Short mmCIF file of C-alpha atoms and ligand atoms in Angstrom, two decimals:
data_model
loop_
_atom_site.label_atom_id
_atom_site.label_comp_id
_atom_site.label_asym_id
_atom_site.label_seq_id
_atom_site.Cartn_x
_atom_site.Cartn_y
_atom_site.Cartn_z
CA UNK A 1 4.03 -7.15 30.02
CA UNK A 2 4.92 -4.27 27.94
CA UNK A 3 2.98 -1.09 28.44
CA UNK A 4 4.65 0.92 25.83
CA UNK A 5 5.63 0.64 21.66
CA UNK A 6 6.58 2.49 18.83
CA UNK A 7 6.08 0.90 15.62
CA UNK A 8 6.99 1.89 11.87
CA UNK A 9 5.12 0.77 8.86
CA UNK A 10 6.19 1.58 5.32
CA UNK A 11 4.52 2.68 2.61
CA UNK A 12 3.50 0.24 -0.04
CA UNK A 13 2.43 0.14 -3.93
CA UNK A 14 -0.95 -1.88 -4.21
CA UNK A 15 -2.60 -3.41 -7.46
CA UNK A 16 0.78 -3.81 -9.79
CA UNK A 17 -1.21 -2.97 -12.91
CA UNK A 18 -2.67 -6.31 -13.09
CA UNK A 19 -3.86 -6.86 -9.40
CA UNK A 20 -6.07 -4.92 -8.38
CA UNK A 21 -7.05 -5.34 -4.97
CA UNK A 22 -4.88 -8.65 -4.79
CA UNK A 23 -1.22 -7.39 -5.22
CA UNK A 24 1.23 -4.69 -3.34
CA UNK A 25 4.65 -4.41 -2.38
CA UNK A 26 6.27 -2.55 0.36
CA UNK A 27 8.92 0.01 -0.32
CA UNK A 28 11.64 1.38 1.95
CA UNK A 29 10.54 5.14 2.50
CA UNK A 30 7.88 6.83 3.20
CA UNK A 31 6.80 5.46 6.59
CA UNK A 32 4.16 5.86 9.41
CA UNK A 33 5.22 5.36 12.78
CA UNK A 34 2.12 4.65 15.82
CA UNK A 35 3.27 4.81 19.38
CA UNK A 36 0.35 2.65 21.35
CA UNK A 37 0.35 2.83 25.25
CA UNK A 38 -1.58 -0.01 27.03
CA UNK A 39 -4.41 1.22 29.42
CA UNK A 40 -6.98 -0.79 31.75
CA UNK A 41 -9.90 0.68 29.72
CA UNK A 42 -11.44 -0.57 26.80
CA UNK A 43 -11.20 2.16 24.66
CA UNK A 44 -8.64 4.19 22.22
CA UNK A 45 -7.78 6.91 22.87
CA UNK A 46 -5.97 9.29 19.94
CA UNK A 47 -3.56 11.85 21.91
CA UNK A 48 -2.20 13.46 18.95
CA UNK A 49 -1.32 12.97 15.28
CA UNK A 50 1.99 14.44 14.43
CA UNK A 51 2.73 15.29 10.82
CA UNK A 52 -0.87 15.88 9.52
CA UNK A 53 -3.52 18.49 10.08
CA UNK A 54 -6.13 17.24 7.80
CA UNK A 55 -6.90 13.45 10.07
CA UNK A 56 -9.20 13.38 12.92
CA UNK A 57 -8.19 12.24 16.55
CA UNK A 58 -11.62 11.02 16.86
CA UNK A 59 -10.90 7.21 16.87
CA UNK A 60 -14.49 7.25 15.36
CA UNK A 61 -13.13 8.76 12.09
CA UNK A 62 -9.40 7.65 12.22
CA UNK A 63 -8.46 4.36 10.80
CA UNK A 64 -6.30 3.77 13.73
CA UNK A 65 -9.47 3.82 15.72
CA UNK A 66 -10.99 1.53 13.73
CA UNK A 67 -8.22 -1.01 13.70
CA UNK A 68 -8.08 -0.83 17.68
CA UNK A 69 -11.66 -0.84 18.57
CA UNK A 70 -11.90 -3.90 16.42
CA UNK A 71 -8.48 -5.66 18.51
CA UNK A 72 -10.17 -4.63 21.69
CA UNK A 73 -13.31 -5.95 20.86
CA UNK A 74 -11.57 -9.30 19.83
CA UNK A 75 -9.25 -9.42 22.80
CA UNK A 76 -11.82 -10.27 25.16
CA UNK A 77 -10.19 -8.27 27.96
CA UNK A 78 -10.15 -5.03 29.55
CA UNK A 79 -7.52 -3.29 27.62
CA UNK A 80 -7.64 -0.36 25.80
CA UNK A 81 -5.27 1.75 23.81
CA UNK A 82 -3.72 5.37 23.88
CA UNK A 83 -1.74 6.01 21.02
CA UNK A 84 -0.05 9.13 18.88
CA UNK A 85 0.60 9.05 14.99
CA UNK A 86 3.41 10.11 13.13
CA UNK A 87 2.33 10.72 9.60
CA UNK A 88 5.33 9.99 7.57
CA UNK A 89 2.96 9.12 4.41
CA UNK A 90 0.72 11.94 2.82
CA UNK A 91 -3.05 10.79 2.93
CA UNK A 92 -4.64 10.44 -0.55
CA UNK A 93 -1.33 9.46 -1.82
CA UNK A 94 -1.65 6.29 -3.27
CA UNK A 95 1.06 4.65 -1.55
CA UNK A 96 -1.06 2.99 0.88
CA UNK A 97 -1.55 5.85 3.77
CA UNK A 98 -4.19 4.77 5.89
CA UNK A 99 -3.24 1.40 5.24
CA UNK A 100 0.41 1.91 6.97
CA UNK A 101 -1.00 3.50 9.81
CA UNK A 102 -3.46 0.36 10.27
CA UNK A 103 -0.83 -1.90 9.91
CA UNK A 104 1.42 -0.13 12.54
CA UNK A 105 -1.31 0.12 15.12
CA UNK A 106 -2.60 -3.38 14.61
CA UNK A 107 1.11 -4.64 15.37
CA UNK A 108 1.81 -2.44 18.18
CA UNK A 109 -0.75 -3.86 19.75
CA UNK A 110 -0.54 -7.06 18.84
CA UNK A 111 3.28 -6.52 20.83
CA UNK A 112 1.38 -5.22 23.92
CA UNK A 113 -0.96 -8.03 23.61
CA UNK A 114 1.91 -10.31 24.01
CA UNK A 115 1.56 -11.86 20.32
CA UNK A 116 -1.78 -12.55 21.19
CA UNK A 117 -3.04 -12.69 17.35
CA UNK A 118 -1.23 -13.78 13.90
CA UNK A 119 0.07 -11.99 11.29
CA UNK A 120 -3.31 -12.59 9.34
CA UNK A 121 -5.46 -12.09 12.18
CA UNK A 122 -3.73 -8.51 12.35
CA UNK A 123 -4.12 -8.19 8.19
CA UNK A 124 -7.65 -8.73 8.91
CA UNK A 125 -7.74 -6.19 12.02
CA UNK A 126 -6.20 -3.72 9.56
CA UNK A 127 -8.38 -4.18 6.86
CA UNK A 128 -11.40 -2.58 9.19
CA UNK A 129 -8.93 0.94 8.89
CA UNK A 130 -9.03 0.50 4.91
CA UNK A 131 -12.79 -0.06 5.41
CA UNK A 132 -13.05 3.58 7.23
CA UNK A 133 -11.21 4.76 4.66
CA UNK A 134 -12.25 3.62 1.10
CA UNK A 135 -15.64 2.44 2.07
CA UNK A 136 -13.83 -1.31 1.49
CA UNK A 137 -12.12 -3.94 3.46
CA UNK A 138 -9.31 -4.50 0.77
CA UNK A 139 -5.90 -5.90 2.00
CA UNK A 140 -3.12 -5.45 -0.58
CA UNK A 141 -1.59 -2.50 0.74
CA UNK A 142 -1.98 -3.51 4.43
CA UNK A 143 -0.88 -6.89 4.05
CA UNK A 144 2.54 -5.60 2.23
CA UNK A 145 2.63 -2.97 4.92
CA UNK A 146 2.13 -5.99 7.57
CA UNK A 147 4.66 -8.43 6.17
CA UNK A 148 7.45 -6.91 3.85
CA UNK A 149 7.95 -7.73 0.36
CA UNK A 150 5.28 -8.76 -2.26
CA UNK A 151 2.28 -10.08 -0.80
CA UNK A 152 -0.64 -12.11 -2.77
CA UNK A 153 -4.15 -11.97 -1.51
CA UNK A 154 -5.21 -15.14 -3.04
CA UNK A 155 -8.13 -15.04 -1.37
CA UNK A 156 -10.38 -12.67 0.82
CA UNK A 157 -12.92 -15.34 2.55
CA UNK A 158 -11.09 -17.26 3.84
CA UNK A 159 -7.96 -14.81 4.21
CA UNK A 160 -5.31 -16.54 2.17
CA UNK A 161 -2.09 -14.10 1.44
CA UNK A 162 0.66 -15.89 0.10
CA UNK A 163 4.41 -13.92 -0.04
CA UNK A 164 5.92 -14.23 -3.26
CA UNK A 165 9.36 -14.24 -4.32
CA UNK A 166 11.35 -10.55 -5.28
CA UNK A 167 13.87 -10.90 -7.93
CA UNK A 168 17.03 -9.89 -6.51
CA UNK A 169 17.08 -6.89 -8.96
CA UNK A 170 13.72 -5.29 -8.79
CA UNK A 171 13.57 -1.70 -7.83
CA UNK A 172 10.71 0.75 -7.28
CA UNK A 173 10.13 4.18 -8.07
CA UNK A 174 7.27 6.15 -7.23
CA UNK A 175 6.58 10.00 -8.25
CA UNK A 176 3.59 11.36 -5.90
CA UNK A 177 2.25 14.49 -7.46
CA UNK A 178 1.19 16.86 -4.64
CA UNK A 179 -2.84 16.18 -5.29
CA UNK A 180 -5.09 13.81 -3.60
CA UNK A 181 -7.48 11.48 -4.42
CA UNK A 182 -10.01 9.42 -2.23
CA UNK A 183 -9.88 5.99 -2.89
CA UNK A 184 -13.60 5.51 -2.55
CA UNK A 185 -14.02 8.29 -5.19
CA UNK A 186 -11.91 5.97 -7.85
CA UNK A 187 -13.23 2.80 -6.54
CA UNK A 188 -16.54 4.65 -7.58
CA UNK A 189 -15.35 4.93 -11.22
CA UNK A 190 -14.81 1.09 -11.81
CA UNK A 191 -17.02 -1.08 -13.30
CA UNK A 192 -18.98 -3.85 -11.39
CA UNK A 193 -19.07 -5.74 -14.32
CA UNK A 194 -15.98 -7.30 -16.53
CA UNK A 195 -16.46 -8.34 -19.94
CA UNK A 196 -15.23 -12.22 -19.85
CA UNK A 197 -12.26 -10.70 -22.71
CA UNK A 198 -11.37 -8.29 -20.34
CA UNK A 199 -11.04 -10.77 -17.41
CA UNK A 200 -8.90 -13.19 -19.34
CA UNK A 201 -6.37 -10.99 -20.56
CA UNK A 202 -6.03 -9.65 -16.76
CA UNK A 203 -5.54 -12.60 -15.16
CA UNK A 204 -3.33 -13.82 -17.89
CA UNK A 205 -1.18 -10.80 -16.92
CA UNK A 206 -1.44 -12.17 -12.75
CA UNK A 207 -0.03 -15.75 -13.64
CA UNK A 208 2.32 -14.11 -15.75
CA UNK A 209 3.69 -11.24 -13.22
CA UNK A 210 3.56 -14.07 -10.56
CA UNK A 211 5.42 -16.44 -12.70
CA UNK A 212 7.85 -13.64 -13.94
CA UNK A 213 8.70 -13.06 -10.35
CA UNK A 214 9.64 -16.33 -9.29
CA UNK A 215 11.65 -17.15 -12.53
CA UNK A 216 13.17 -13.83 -11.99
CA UNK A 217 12.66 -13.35 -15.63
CA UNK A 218 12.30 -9.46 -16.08
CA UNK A 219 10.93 -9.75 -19.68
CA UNK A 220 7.95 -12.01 -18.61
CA UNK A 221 7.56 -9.08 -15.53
CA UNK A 222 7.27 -6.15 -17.89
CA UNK A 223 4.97 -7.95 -20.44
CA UNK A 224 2.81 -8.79 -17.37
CA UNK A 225 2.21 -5.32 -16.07
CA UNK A 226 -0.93 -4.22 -18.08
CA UNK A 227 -3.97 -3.42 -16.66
CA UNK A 228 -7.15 -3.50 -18.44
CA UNK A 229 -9.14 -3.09 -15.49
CA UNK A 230 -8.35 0.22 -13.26
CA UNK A 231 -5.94 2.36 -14.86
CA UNK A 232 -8.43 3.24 -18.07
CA UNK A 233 -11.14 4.59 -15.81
CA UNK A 234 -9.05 6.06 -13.32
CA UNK A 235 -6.06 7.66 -15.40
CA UNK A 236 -7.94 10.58 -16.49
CA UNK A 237 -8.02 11.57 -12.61
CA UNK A 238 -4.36 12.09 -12.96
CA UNK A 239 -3.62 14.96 -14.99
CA UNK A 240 0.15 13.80 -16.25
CA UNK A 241 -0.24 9.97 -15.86
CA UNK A 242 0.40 9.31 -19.91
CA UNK A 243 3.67 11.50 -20.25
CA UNK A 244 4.77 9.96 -16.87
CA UNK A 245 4.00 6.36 -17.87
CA UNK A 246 5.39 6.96 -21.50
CA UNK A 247 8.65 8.55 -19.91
CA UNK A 248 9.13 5.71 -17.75
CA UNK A 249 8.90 2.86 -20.42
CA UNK A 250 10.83 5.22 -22.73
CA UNK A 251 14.02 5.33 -19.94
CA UNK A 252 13.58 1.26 -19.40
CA UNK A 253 11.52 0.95 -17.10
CA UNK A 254 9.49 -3.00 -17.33
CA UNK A 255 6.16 -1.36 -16.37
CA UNK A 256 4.69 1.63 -14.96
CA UNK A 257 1.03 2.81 -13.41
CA UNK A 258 -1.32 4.02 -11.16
CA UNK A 259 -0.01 3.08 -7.45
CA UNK A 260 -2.88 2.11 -5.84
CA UNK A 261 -5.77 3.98 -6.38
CA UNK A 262 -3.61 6.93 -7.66
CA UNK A 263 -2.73 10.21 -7.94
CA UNK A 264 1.18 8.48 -7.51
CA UNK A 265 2.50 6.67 -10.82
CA UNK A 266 4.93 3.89 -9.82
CA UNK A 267 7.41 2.04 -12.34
CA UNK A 268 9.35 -1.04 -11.74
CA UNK A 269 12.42 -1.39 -12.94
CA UNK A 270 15.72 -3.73 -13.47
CA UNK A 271 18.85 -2.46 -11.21
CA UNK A 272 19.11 0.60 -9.72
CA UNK A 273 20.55 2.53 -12.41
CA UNK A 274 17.46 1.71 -15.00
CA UNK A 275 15.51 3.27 -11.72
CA UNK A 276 17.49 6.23 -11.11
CA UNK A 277 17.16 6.85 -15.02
CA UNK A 278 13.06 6.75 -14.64
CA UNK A 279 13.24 8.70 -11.60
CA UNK A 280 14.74 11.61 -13.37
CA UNK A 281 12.74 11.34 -16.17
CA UNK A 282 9.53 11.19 -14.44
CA UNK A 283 11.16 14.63 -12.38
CA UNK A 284 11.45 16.36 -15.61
CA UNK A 285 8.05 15.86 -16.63
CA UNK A 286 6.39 17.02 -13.20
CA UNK A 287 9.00 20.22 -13.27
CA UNK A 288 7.22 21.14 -16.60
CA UNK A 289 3.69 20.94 -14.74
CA UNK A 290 4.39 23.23 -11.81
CA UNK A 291 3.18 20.68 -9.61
CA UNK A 292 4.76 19.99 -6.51
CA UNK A 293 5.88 16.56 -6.13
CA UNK A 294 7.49 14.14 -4.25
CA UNK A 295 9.52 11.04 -5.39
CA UNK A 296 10.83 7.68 -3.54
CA UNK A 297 13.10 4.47 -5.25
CA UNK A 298 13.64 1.90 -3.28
CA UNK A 299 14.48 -1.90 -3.86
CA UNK A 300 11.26 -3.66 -3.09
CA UNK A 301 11.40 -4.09 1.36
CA UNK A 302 11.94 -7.21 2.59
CA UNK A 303 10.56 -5.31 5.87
CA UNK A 304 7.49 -4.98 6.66
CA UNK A 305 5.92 -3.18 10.30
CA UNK A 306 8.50 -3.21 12.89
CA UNK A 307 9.57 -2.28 16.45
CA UNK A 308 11.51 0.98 16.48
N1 HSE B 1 -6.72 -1.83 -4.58
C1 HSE B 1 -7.09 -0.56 -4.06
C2 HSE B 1 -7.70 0.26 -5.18
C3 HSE B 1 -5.89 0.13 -3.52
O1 HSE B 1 -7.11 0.30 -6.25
O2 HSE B 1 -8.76 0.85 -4.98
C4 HSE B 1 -6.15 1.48 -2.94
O3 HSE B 1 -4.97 1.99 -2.41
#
């Protein structure tokens, strides 16, 4: 039995503009990576998190902590868990920080535990770090983070994901502006509530971004990523989100939002010149802010949480 792991998880875009809380994809860089020793005692121990000041080693408060308690619980064995985090991804990002750090931890376990659990059981194990964090269990940036590519939560009870096709030509660009926001502060702005108007056009959009993606038809993909739902009650929280969006349609890109619950604005694009086009559009606008920022493109990653 393996005593020892080091696992990376990357960073992943939830919600797609028309998903919320049901769509993400994973994207190449940033990363977390969790290094998870097996011990005899049923507990978890955080040594140290590398990378980070502002997260707590109390596995109490640290998502990792949650995720493990919750696979020690389940494992119905003496084992416990001491393990060190390498922040790769900025918490508050919106690029799915706590949720890569779950998603590494749950699978470098799962490795010690000699494949003990599935790849959903260790979605669901994950989703208890997304809990500590946002106040809910959602799974669309954990399950990316988990599996690679662009995951579907079809359905929460039971836990259906499906993994749906990437269009050979799809690229990903992400500019984080150096602020944070708590998810459970923007999940606090939504409503509880959906007109039935609202609702229809917004799942129109999900069979159409779904369909778009398997008929690799970029036209039906752009048209489909609107979001009536999230990004007009949270876009005000992000203090450049309207030049950044318009810059990034304006320089080709099929869509662009709020990644996740924000402050990063994310665009999808066709081929990787369109992307590098957006990218350094989206730059200029930040450089006129002042704001520090930080900015990824990536194809979408067929990768998801891996040995290292
Ligand atoms: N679907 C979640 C939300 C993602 O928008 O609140 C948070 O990263």
């Amino acid at each position: 039995m393996r005593r020892r792991v080091r696992v990376m998880a990357p960073a992943t875009v939830s919600n797609l503009n028309c998903g919320f809380d049901v769509l993400g994809l994973a994207i190449n860089e940033p990363y977390d990576v969790v290094e998870v020793e097996l011990t005899g005692t049923p507990s978890v121990e955080i040594v140290a998190i590398k990378g980070c000041d502002s997260l707590s080693t109390d596995p109490e408060k640290n998502v990792v902590g949650a995720v493990l308690g919750a696979m020690t619980a389940a494992s119905g064995s003496a084992v416990g868990f001491r393990v060190i985090i390498e922040k790769g991804i900025i918490p508050g990002s919106g690029i799915g920080s706590s949720a890569a750090s779950s998603a590494a931890a749950a699978f470098a376990a799962n490795v010690l535990l000699d494949a003990r659990f599935t790849l959903t059981e260790l979605v669901r194990f994950a989703m208890e770090g997304e809990k500590l964090a946002s106040g809910t269990a959602h799974a669309d940036n954990v399950a990316p983070s988990l599996m690679g590519g662009i995951t579907l939560i079809r359905s929460y009870e039971p836990l259906d994901i499906i993994q749906l096709n990437v269009p050979r030509e799809l690229f990903c660009v992400v500019l984080h502006p150096e602020m944070e926001i708590r998810t459970s502060i923007a999940r606090g702005l939504l409503d509880r509530m959906l007109p039935l108007e609202t609702a229809v056009r917004q799942w129109g959009n999900v069979g159409g971004l779904v369909a778009g993606l398997y008929r690799e038809d970029y036209d039906l993909i752009g048209r489909s990523l609107v979001d009536y739902v999230a990004e007009p009650k949270r876009s005000g929280l992000i203090p450049w989100f309207n030049e950044l969006k318009n810059s990034a349609m304006q320089n080709g890109a099929l869509g662009a939002g709020i990644s996740g619950s924000g402050p990063s604005v994310f665009a999808l694009c066709r081929g990787v010149t369109v992307a590098g086009k957006v990218l350094g559009g989206m730059k200029e606008v930040m450089k006129s802010s002042g704001v520090a920022f930080k900015v990824y493109l990536s194809p979408v990653s067929s990768n998801g949480a891996r040995v290292l």
